[in-house]
Tab-separated table of C-alpha atoms in Angstrom:
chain	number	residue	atom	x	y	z
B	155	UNK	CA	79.127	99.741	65.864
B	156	UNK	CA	80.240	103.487	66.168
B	157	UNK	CA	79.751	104.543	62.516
B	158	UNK	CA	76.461	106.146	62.867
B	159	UNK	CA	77.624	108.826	65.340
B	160	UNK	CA	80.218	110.486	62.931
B	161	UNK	CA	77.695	109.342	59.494
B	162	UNK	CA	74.270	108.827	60.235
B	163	UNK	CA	73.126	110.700	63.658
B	164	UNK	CA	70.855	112.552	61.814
B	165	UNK	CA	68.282	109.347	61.679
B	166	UNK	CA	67.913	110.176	65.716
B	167	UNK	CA	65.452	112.946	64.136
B	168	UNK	CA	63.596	110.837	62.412
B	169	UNK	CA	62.968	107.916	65.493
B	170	UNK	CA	61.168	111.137	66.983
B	171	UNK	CA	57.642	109.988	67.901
B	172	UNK	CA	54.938	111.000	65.600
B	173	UNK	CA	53.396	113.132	68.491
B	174	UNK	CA	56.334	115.605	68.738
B	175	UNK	CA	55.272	119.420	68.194
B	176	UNK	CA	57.061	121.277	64.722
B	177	UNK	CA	58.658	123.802	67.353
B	178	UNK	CA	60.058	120.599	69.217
B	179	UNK	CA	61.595	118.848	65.933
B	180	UNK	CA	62.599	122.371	65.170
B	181	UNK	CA	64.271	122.924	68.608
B	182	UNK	CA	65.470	119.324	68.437
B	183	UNK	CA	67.156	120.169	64.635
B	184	UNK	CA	68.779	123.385	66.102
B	185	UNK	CA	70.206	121.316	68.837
B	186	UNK	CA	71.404	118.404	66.731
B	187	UNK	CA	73.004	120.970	63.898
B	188	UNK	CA	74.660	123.128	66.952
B	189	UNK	CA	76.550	120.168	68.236
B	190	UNK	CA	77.272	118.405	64.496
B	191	UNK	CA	79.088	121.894	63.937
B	192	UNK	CA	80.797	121.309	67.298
B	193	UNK	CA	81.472	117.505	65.863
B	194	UNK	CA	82.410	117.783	62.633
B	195	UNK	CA	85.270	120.701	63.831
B	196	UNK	CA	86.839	118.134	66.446
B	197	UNK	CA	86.340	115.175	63.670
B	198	UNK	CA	88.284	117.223	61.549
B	199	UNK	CA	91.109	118.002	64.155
B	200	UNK	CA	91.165	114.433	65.010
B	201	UNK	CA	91.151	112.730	61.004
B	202	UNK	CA	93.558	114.546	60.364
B	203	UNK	CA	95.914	112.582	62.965
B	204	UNK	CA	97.383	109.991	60.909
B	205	UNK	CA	98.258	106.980	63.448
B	206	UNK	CA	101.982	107.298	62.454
B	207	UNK	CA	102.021	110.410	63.343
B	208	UNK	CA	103.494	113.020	65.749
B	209	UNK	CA	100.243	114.542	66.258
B	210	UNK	CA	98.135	111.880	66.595
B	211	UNK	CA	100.379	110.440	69.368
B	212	UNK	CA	100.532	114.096	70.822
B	213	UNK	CA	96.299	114.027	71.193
B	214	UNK	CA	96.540	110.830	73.289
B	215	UNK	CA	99.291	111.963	76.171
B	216	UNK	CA	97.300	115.217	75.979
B	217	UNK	CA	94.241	113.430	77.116
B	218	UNK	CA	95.423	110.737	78.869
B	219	UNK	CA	94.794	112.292	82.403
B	220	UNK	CA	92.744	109.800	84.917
B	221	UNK	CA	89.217	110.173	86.098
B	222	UNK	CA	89.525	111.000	89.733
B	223	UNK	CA	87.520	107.875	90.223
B	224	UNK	CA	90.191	105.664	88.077
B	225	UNK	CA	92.891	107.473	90.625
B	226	UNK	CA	91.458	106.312	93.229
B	227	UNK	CA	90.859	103.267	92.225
B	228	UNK	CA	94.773	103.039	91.578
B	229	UNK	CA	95.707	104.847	95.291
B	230	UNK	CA	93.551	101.818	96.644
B	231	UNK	CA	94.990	98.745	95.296
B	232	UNK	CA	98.416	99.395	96.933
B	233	UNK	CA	100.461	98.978	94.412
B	234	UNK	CA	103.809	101.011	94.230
B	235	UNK	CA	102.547	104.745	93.497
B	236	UNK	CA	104.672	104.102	90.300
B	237	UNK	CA	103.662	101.005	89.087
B	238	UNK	CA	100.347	101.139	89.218
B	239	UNK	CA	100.314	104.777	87.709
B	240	UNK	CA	102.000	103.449	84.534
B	241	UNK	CA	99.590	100.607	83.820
B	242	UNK	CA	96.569	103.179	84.580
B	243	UNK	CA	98.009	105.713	82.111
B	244	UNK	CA	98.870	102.804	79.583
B	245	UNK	CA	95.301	101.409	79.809
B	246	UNK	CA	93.718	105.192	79.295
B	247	UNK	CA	96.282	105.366	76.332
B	248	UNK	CA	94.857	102.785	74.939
B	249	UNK	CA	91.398	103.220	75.604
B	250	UNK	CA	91.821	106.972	73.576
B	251	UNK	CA	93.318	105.066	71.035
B	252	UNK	CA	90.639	102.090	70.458
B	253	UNK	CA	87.606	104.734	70.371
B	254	UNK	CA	89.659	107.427	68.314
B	255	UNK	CA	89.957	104.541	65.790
B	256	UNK	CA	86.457	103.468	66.399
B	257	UNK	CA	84.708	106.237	65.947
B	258	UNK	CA	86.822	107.328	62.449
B	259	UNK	CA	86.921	104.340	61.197
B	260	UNK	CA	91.047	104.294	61.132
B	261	UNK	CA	92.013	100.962	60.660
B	262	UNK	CA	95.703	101.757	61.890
B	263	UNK	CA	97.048	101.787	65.343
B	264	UNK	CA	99.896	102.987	66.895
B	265	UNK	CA	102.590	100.146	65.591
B	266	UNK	CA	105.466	102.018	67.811
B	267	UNK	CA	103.707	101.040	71.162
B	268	UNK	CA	104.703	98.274	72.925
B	269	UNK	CA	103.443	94.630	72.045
B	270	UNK	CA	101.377	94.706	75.328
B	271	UNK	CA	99.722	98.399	74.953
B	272	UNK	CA	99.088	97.488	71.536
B	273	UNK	CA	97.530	93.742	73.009
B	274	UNK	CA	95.215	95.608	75.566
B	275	UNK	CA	94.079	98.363	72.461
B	276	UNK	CA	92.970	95.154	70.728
B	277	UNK	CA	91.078	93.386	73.023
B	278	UNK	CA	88.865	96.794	73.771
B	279	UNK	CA	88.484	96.962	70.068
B	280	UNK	CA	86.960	93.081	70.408
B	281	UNK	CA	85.101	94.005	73.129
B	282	UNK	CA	83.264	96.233	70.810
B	283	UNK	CA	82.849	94.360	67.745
B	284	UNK	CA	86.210	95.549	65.833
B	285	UNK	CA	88.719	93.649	64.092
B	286	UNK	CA	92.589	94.027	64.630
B	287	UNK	CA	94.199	96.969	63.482
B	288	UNK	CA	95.526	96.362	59.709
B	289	UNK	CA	99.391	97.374	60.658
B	290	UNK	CA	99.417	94.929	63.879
B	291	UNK	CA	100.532	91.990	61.871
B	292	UNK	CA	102.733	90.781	64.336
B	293	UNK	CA	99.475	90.059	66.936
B	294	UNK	CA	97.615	86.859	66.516
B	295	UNK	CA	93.672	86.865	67.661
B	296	UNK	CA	94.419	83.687	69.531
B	297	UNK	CA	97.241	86.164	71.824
B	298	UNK	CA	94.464	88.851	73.161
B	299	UNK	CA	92.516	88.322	76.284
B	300	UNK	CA	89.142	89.057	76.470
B	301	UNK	CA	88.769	92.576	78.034
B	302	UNK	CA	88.019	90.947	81.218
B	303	UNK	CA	91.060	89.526	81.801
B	304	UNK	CA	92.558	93.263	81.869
B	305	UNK	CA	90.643	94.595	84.490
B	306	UNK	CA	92.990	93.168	87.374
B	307	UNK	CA	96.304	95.383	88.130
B	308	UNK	CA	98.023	92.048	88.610
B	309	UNK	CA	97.433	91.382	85.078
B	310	UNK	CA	100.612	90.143	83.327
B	311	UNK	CA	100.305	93.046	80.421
B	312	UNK	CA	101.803	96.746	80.650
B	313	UNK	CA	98.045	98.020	80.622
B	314	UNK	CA	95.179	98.028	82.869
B	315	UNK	CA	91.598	99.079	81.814
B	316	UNK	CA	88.069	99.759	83.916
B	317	UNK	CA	84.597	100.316	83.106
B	318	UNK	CA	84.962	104.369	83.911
B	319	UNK	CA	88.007	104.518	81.784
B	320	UNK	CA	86.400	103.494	78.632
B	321	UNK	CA	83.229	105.191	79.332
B	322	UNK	CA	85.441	109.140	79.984
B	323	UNK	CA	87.830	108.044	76.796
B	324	UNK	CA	84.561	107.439	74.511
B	325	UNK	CA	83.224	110.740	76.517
B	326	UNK	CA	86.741	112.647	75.086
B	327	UNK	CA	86.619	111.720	71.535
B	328	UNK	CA	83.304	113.290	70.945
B	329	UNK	CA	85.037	116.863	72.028
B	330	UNK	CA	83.399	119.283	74.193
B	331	UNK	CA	79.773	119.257	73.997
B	332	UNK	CA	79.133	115.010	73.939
B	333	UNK	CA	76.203	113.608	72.256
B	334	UNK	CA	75.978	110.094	73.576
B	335	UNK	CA	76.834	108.153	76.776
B	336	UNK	CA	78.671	104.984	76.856
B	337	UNK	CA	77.869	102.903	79.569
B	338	UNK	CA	80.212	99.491	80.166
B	339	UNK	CA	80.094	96.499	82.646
B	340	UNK	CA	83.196	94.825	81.553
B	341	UNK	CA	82.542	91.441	83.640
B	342	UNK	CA	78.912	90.911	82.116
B	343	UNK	CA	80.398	91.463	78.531
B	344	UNK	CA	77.758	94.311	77.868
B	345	UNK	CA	77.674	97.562	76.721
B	346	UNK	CA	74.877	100.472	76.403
B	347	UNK	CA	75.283	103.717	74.266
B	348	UNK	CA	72.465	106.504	75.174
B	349	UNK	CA	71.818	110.181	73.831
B	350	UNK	CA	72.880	112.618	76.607
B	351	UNK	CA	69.881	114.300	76.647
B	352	UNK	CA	67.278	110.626	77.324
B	353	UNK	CA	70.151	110.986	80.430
B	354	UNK	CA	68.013	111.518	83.897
């Protein structure tokens, strides 16, 4: 679903409309090949984060900080501060995870995590058209919700997930200067990815 933002994002030049000026495809070029640089530097960083690894378990708790929205939402349910923290922090964990996977094409996940993270990972990785990680053998298909089921904080799994968090973790993985969008309505089971710049 993902592939074409890391291997073919270069075809966005070509849906250009016929009517498009040279200096416009020219501008448009500059501006694609300024933030591919920008891409292929944080691809790099990130590939090179084995899923067994220190490092690639480093990049998640590095970027695992809430969206003052998601914090909110958290402060509002009234859960215990702590309890509801973890399962926030869990469900960004995993939503870093799923896209980091996505987006490389890494067919391993992190097989330390606990049965439940790794649960939640999978069912965003459903949600989006993906197939179990290789190295979590010891999950059936039939044992992961649909992603739907993980948006209540009463949920019986260590991980809780919202639309915002998946749409700032898929924001994250493309690094500094994002290309695309990801907008997500977890409840109606849809999904929308849009170029920044078609972005009103």
């Amino acid at each position: 679903m993902f592939d074409f933002i890391g291997n073919t994002i270069r075809n966005i030049v070509n849906d250009i409309e016929w009517d498009v000026t040279d200096r416009s495809l020219r501008r448009a070029e500059k501006e694609f090949d300024e933030w591919d640089k920008e891409y292929q530097e944080r691809s790099s960083r990130i590939n090179a984060l084995d899923a067994g690894s220190q490092e690639a378990r480093k990049w998640i708790y590095d970027n695992r900080d809430l969206p003052p929205s998601v914090e909110k939402m958290v402060d509002n349910a009234g859960l215990l501060a702590g309890a509801g923290y973890r399962k926030a922090y869990a469900g960004m964990r995993a939503s870093l995870a799923a896209f980091r996977s996505i987006m490389l094409n890494d067919e391993e996940g992190f097989i330390t995590w606990s049965k439940d993270t790794r649960i939640v990972e999978t069912s965003i990785r459903f949600f989006f058209g993906k197939k179990r990680y290789d190295n979590y053998d010891d999950i059936k298909d039939s044992e992961v919700p649909p992603l739907a089921a993980l948006t209540s904080f009463d949920n019986k799994y260590d991980a809780w997930v919202c639309n915002e968090m998946l749409e700032e973790a898929f924001r994250r993985v493309q690094g500094s200067n994002p290309m695309f969008k990801l907008e997500v309505d977890i409840a109606k089971n849809v999904f929308l990815i849009k170029p920044v710049k078609d972005i009103d």
